[in-house]
mmCIF file of C-alpha atoms in Angstrom:
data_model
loop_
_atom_site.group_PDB
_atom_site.id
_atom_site.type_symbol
_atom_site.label_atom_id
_atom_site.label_comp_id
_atom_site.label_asym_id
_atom_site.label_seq_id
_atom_site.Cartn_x
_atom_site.Cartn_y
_atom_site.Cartn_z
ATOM 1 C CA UNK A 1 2.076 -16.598 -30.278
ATOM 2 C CA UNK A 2 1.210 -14.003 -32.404
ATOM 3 C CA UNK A 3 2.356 -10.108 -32.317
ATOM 4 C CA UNK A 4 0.429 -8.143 -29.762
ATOM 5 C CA UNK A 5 0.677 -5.085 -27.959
ATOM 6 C CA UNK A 6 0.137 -5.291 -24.595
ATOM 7 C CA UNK A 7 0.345 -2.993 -21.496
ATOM 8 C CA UNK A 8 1.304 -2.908 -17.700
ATOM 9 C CA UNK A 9 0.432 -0.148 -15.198
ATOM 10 C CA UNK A 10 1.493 -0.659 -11.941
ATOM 11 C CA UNK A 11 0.051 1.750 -9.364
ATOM 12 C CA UNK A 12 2.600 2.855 -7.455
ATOM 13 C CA UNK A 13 2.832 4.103 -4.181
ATOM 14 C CA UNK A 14 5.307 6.839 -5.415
ATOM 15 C CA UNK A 15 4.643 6.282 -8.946
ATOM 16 C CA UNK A 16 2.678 4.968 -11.779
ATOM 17 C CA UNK A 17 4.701 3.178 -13.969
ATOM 18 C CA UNK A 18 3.332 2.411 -17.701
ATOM 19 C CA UNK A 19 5.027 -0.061 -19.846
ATOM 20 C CA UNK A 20 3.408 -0.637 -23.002
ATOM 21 C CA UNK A 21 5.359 -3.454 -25.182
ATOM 22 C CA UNK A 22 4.805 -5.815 -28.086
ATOM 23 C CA UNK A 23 4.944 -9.217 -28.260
ATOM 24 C CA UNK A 24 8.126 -11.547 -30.138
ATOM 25 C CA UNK A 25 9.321 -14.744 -30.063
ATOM 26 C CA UNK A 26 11.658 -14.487 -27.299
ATOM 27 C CA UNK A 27 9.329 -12.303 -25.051
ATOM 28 C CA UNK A 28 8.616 -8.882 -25.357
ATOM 29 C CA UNK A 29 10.138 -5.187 -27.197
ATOM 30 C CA UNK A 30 9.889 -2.368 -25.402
ATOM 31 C CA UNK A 31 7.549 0.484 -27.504
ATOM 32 C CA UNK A 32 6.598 3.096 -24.704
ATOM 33 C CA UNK A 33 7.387 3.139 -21.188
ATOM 34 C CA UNK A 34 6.862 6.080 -18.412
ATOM 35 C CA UNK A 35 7.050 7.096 -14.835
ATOM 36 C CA UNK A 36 4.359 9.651 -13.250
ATOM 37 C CA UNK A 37 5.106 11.089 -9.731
ATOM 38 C CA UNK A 38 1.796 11.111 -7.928
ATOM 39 C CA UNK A 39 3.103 10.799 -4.276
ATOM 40 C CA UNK A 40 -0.143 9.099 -3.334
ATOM 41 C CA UNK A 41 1.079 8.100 0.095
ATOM 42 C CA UNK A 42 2.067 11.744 1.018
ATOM 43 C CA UNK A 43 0.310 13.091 3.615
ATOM 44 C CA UNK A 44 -1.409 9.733 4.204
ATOM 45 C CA UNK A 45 -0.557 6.640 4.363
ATOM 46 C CA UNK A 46 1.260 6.297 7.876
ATOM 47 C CA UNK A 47 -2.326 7.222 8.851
ATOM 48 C CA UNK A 48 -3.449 4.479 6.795
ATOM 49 C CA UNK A 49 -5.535 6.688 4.358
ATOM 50 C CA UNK A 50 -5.045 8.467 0.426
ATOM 51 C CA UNK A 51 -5.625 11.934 1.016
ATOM 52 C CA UNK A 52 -7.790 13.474 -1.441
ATOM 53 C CA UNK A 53 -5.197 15.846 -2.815
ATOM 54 C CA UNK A 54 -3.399 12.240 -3.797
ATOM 55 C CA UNK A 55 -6.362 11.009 -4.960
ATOM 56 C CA UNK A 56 -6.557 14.009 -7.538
ATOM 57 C CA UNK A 57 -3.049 13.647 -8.747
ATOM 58 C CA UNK A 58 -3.972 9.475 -9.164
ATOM 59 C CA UNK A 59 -7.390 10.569 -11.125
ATOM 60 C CA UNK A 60 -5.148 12.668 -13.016
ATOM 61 C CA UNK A 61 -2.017 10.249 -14.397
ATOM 62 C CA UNK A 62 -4.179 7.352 -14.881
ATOM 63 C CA UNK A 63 -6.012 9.882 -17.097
ATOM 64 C CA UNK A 64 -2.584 10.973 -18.723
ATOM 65 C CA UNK A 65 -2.161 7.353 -19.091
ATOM 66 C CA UNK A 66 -5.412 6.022 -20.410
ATOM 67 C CA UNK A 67 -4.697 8.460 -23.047
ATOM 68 C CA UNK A 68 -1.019 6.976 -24.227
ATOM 69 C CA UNK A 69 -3.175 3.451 -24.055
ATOM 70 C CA UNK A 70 -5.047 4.612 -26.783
ATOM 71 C CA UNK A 71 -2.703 6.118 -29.155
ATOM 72 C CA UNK A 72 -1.206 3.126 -29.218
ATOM 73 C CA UNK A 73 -4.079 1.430 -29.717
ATOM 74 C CA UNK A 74 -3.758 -1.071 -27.004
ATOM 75 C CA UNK A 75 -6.701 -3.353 -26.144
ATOM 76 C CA UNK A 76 -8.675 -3.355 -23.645
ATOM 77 C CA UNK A 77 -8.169 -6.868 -22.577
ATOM 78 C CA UNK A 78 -4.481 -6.671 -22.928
ATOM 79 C CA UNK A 79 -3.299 -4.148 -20.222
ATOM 80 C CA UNK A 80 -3.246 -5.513 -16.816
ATOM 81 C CA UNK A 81 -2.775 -3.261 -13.954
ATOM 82 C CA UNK A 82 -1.590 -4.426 -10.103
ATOM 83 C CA UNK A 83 -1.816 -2.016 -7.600
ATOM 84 C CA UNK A 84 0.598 -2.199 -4.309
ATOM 85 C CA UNK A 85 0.961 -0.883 -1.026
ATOM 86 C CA UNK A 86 -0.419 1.973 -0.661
ATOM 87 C CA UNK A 87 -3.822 0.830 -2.086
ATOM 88 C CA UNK A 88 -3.492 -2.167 0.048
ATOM 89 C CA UNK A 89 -2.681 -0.884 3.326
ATOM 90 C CA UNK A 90 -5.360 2.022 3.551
ATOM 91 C CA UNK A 91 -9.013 2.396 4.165
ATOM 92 C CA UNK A 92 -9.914 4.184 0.813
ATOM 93 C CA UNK A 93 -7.190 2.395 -0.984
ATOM 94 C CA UNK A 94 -10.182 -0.106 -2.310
ATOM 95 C CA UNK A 95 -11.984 2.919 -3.011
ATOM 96 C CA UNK A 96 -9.997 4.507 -5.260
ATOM 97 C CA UNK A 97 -9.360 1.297 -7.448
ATOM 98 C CA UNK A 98 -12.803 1.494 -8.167
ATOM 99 C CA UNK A 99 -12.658 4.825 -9.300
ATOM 100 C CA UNK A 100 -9.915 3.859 -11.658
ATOM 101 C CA UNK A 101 -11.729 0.979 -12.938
ATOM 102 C CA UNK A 102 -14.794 2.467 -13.431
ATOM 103 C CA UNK A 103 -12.865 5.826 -15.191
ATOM 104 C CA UNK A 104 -11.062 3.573 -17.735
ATOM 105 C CA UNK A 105 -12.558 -0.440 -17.915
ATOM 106 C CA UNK A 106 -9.516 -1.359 -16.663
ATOM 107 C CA UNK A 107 -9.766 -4.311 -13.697
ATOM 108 C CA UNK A 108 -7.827 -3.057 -10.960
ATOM 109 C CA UNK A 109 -5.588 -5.890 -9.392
ATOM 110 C CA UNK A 110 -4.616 -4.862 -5.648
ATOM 111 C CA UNK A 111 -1.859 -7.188 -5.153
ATOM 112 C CA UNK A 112 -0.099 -8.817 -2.031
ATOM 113 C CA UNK A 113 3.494 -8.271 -1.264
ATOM 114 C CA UNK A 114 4.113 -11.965 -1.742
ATOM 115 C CA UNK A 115 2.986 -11.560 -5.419
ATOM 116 C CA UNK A 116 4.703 -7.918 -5.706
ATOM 117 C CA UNK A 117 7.857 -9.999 -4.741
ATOM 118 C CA UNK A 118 7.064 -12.848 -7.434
ATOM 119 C CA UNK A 119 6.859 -10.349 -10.205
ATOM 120 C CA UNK A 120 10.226 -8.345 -8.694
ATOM 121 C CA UNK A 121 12.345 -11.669 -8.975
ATOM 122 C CA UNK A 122 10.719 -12.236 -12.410
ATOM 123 C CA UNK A 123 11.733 -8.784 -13.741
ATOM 124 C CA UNK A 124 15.045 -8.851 -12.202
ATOM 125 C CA UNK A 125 15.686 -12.398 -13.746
ATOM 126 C CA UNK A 126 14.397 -11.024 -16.715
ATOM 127 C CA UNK A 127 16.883 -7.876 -16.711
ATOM 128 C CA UNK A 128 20.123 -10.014 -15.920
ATOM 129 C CA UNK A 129 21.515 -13.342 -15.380
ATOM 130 C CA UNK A 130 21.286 -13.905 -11.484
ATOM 131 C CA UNK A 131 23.228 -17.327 -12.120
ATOM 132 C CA UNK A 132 23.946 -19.668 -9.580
ATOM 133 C CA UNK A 133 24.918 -17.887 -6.464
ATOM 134 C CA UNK A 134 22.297 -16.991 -4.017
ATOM 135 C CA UNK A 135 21.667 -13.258 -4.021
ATOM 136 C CA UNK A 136 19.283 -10.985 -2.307
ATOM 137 C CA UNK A 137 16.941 -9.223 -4.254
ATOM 138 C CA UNK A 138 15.510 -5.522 -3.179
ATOM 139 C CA UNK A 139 13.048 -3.064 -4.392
ATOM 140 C CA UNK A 140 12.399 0.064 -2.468
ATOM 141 C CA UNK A 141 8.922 1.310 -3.152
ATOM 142 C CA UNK A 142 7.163 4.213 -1.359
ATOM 143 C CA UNK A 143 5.128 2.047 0.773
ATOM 144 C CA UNK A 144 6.604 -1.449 0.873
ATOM 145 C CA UNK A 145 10.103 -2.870 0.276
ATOM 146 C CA UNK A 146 10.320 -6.258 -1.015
ATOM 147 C CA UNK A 147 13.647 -8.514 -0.380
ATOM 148 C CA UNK A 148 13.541 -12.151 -1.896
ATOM 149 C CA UNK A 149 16.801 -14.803 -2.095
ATOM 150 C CA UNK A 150 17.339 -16.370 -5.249
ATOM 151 C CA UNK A 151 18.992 -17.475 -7.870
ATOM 152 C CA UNK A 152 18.330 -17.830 -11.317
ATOM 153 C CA UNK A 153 16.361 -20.779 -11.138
ATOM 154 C CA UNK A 154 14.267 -20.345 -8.192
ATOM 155 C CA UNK A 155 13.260 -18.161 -5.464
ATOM 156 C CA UNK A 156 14.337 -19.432 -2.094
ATOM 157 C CA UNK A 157 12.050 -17.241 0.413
ATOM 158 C CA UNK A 158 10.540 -13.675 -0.398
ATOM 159 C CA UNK A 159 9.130 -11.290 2.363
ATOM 160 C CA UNK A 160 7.549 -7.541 1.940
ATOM 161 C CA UNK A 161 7.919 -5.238 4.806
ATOM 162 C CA UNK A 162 5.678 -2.325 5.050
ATOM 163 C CA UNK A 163 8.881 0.271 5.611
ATOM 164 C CA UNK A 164 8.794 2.081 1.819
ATOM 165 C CA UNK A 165 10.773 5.040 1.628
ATOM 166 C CA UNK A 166 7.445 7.506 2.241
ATOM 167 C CA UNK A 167 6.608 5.637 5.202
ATOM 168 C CA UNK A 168 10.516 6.106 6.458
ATOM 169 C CA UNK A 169 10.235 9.615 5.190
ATOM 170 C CA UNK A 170 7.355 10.459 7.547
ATOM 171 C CA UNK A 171 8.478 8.938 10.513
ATOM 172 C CA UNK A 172 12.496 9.546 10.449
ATOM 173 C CA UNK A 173 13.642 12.915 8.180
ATOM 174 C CA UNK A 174 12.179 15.348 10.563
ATOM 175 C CA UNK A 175 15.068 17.716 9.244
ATOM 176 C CA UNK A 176 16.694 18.257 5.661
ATOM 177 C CA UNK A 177 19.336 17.397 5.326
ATOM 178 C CA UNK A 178 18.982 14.279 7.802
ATOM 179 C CA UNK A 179 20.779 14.189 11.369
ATOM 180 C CA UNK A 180 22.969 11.489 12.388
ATOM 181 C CA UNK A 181 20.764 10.666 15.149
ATOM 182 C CA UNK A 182 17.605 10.199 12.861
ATOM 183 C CA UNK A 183 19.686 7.865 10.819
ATOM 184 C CA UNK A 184 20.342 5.774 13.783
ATOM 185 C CA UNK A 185 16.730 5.830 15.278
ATOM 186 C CA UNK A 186 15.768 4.355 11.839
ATOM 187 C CA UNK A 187 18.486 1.450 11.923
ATOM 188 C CA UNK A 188 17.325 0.772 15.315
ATOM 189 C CA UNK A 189 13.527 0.522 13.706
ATOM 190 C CA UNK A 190 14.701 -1.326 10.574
ATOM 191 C CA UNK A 191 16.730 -3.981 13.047
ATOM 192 C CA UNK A 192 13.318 -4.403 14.825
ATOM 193 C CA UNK A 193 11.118 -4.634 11.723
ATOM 194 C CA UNK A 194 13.710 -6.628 9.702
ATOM 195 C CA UNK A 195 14.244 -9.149 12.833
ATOM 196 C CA UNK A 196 13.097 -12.174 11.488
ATOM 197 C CA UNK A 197 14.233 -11.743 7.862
ATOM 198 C CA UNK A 198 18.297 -11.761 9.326
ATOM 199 C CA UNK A 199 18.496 -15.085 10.241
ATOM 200 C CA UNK A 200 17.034 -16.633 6.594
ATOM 201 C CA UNK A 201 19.899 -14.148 4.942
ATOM 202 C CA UNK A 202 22.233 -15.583 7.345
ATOM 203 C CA UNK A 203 21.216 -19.376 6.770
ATOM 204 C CA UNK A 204 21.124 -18.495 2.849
ATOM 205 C CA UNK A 205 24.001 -16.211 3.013
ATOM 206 C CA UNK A 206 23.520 -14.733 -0.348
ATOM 207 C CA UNK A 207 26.898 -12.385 -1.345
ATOM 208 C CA UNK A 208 25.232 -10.187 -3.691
ATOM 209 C CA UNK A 209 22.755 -7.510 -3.564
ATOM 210 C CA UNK A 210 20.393 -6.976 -6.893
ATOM 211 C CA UNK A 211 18.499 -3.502 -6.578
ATOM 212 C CA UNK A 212 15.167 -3.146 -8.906
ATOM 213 C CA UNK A 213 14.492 0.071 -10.504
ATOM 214 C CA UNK A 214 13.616 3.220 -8.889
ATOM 215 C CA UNK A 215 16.151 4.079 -6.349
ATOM 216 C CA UNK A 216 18.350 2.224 -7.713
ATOM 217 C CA UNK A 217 18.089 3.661 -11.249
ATOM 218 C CA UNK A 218 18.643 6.998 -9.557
ATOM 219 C CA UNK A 219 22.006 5.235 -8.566
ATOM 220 C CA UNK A 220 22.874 4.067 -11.565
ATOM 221 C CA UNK A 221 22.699 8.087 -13.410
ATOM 222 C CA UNK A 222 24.742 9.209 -10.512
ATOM 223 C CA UNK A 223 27.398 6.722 -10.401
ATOM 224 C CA UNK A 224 27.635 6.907 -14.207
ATOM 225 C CA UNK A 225 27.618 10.495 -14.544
ATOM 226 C CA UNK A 226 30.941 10.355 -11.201
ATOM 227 C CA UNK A 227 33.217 8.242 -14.274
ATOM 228 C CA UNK A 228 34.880 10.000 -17.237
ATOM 229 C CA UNK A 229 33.130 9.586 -20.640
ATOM 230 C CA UNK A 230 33.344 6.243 -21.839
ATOM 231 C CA UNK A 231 34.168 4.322 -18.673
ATOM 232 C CA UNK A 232 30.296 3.153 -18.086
ATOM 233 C CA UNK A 233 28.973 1.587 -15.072
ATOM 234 C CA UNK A 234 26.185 -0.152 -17.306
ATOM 235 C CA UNK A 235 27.065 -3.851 -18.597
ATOM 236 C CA UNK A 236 23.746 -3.594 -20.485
ATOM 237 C CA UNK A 237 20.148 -1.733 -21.301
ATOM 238 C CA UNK A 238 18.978 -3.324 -18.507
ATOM 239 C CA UNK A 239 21.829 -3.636 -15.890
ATOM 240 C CA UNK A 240 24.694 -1.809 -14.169
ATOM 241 C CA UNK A 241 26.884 -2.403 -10.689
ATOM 242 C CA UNK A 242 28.151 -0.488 -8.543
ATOM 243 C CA UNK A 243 31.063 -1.854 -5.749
ATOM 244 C CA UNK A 244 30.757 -0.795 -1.767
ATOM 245 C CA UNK A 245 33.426 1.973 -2.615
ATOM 246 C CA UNK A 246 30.872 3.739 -5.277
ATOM 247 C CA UNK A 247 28.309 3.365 -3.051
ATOM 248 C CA UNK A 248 29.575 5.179 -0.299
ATOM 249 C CA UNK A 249 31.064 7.733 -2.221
ATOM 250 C CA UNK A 250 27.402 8.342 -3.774
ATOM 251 C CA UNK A 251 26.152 7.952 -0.329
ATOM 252 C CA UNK A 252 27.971 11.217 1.201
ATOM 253 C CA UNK A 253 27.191 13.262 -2.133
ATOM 254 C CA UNK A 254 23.215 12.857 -0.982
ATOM 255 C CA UNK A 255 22.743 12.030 2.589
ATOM 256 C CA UNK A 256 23.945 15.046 4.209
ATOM 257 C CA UNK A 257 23.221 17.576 1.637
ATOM 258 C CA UNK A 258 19.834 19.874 1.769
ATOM 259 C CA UNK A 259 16.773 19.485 -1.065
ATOM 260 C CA UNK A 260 18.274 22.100 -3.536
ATOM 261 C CA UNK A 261 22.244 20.859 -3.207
ATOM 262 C CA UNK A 262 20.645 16.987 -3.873
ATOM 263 C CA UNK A 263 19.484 18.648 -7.178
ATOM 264 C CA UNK A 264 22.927 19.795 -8.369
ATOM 265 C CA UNK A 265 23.951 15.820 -8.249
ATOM 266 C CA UNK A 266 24.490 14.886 -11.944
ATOM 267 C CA UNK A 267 22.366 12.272 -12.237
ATOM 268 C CA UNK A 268 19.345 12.740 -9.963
ATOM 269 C CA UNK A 269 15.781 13.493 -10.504
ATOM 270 C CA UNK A 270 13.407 15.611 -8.984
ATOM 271 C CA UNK A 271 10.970 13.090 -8.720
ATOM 272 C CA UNK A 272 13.495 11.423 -6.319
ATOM 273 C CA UNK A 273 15.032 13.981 -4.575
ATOM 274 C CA UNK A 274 13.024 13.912 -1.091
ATOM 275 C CA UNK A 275 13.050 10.040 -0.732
ATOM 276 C CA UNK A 276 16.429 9.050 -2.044
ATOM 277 C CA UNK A 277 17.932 9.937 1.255
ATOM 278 C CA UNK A 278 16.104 7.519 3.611
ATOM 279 C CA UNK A 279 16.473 4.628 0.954
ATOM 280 C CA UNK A 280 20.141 4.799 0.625
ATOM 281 C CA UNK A 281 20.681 5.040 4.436
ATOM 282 C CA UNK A 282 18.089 1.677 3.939
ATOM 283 C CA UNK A 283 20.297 0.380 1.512
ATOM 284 C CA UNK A 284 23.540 1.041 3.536
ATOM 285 C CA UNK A 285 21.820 -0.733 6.420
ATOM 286 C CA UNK A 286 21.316 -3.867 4.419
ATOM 287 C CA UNK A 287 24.618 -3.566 2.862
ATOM 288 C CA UNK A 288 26.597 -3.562 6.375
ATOM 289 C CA UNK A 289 23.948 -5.642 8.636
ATOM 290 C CA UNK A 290 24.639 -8.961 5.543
ATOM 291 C CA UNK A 291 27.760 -7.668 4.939
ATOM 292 C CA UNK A 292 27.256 -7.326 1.087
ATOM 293 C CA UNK A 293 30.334 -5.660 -1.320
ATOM 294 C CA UNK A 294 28.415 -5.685 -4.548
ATOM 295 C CA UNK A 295 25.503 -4.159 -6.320
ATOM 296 C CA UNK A 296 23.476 -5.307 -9.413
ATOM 297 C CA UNK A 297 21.259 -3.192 -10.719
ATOM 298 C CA UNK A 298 18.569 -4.293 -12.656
ATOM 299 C CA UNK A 299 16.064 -1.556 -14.356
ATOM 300 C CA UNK A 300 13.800 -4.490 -14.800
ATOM 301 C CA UNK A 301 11.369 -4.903 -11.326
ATOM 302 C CA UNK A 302 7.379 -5.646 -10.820
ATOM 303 C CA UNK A 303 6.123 -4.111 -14.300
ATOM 304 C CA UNK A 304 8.469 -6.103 -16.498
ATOM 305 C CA UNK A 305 8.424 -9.419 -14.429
ATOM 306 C CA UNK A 306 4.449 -9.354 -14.515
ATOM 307 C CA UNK A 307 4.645 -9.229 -18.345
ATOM 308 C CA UNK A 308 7.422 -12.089 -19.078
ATOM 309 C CA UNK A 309 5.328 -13.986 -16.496
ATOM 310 C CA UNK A 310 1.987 -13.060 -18.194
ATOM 311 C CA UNK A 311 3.285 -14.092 -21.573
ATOM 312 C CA UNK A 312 5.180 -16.997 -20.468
ATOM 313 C CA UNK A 313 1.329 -18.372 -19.182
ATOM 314 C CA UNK A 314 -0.208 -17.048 -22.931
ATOM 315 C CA UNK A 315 2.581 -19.513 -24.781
ATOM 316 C CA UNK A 316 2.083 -22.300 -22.488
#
C-alpha cells in the first residue's frame, strides 16, 4: 500500500478525538492527534436531546478541527468520522450530523455500540498484546460504556450499555464531592443495568481488566506521577497497569475530594475533573462485582482500532 495520510474523528460524547496518521508497512505512524472537550451531552442527553449551547461548542471543534485537516493536507476521502452515543441516542443527534457534514464534506457515520465495541477491541489489540487469557475490555465514554471479552485472537461477546459517565453524572453526583449513599444508589443501578452482562463474565471468567483511553489515561498520569522518578507505571507508548492496591489508593485521592482539591492531583486534567469521580466508583464496581486484581491500560480505543481495521480492509 502506498504512503497516505489519513484521518479519524470520532465524535464524542465528551470529546472529539482527532487522530490524523500516515500510512507504513506495518500499519500506521502517529503525525497529529487531539482531544476537544465539547460536553455535548451536558445539559441534555438524559433528556434525550443536544442542547443548543452543545451544539455551538460541536459547530465550533469540528471547525477547530476541519482546520488541522487541512494543514495537513489530508484528503477528503481519507478521514472517516463515527459518531457515538450521544448522537445516537437523541432526537437532534441526526440533526446535528448533518450540520457537520454539510459544514465540512465529511460523511458522518453514527455508529452502533456493537460496532463502537468492534473498533474498542481493535484499538486495544492494537495498543498491547491481550494474549491468550480471556480479559474484559472497558471504555467509559460520556454516554455509553462498552465492555467486550476477548483475547487476542477473537472477541468472545461485546455489549454497550447506555450508563456513560455524563449520564451517571446527571443522575447520581447530586453533591461534590460525592456521598456514600449516592455511590451506593448507583451500584444498586449499575447491578440492575449490568444484570445480564454478569453471568457471560462469570461463564468466561476473564482475570484481567483492559481500560481504553480516557478515564483511564487520566489514571495512568496519576498513578505515574504517585511513583518516584524513574519507577514508571508505563510498559510502553501505548500501555501501562496499575494493581488493585494503586487503584484504590488513586481511588480515595479523587472520590471524596471537592472540584478544586481533584485539580491539585498530579496528574489530572480539567477536562476530566467533573466525570472522573462517577467512572472510577464504575470502575471499582466492576473491579469487586468480577473480582478483577489487575489493570491494563491501553491509550489505544475506538479511533485507533477503526484505522488498523480500515487499513487492514485497504491491504486486503
Amino acid at each position: 500500500m502506498l504512503q497516505q495520510r489519513v484521518a479519524v474523528i470520532d465524535l464524542g460524547t465528551n470529546t472529539f478525538h482527532l487522530l490524523i496518521a500516515e500510512t507504513t508497512k506495518q500499519g500506521f505512524q502517529k503525525l497529529y492527534s487531539d482531544k476537544v472537550p465539547v460536553k455535548i451531552g451536558e445539559g441534555g442527553i438524559s433528556e434525550g436531546m443536544i442542547t443548543n449551547e452543545a451544539q455551538t461548542r460541536a459547530l465550533a471543534a469540528i471547525d477547530k478541527i476541519n482546520d488541522i485537516l487541512q494543514q495537513y493536507k489530508v484528503p477528503e476521502s481519507k478521514v472517516w468520522v463515527v459518531a457515538t452515543s450521544a448522537f445516537r441516542s437523541t432526537k437532534n443527534g441526526q440533526a446535528l450530523a448533518d450540520t457537520i457534514e454539510e459544514r465540512t464534506g465529511f460523511k458522518v457515520d453514527i455508529i452502533d455500540g456493537n460496532k463502537e465495541a468492534e473498533y474498542i477491541y481493535y484499538g486495544a489489540k492494537t495498543a498491547l498484546d491481550i494474549g491468550n487469557t480471556t480479559s474484559l475490555i472497558m471504555d467509559i465514554g460520556g454516554g455509553s460504556v462498552e465492555f467486550i471479552i476477548a483475547n487476542q485472537k477473537r472477541i468472545f461477546w461485546k455489549q454497550s450499555f447506555e450508563i456513560g459517565g455524563q449520564r451517571l453524572l446527571d443522575q447520581f453526583m447530586r453533591t461534590d464531592p460525592i456521598t456514600e449513599l449516592d455511590i451506593q444508589r448507583m451500584n444498586i443501578f449499575l447491578e440492575e443495568k449490568l444484570w445480564g452482562m454478569s453471568e457471560v463474565v462469570f461463564n468466561y471468567s476473564p482475570k484481567m481488566l483492559i481500560g481504553c483511553s480516557g478515564t483511564f489515561d487520566t489514571l495512568t498520569e496519576i498513578n505515574d506521577a504517585r511513583y518516584p522518578k524513574g519507577q514508571s507505571t508505563r510498559l510502553s507508548k501505548t500501555e501501562s497497569e496499575m494493581d488493585l492496591d494503586d487503584f484504590h489508593d488513586v481511588y480515595q485521592a479523587l472520590v471524596w475530594k471537592g472540584r478544586s482539591e481533584r485539580l491539585k492531583v498530579k496528574g489530572m486534567v480539567e477536562m476530566r475533573a467533573d466525570m472522573i469521580v462517577v467512572a472510577v466508583c464504575l470502575i471499582r464496581f466492576i473491579m469487586d462485582r468480577y473480582d478483577l486484581e489487575h489493570i491494563r491500560m491501553s491509550s489505544y480505543s475506538l479511533k485507533e482500532g477503526l484505522l488498523s481495521k480500515m487499513l487492514g480492509e485497504m491491504m486486503d
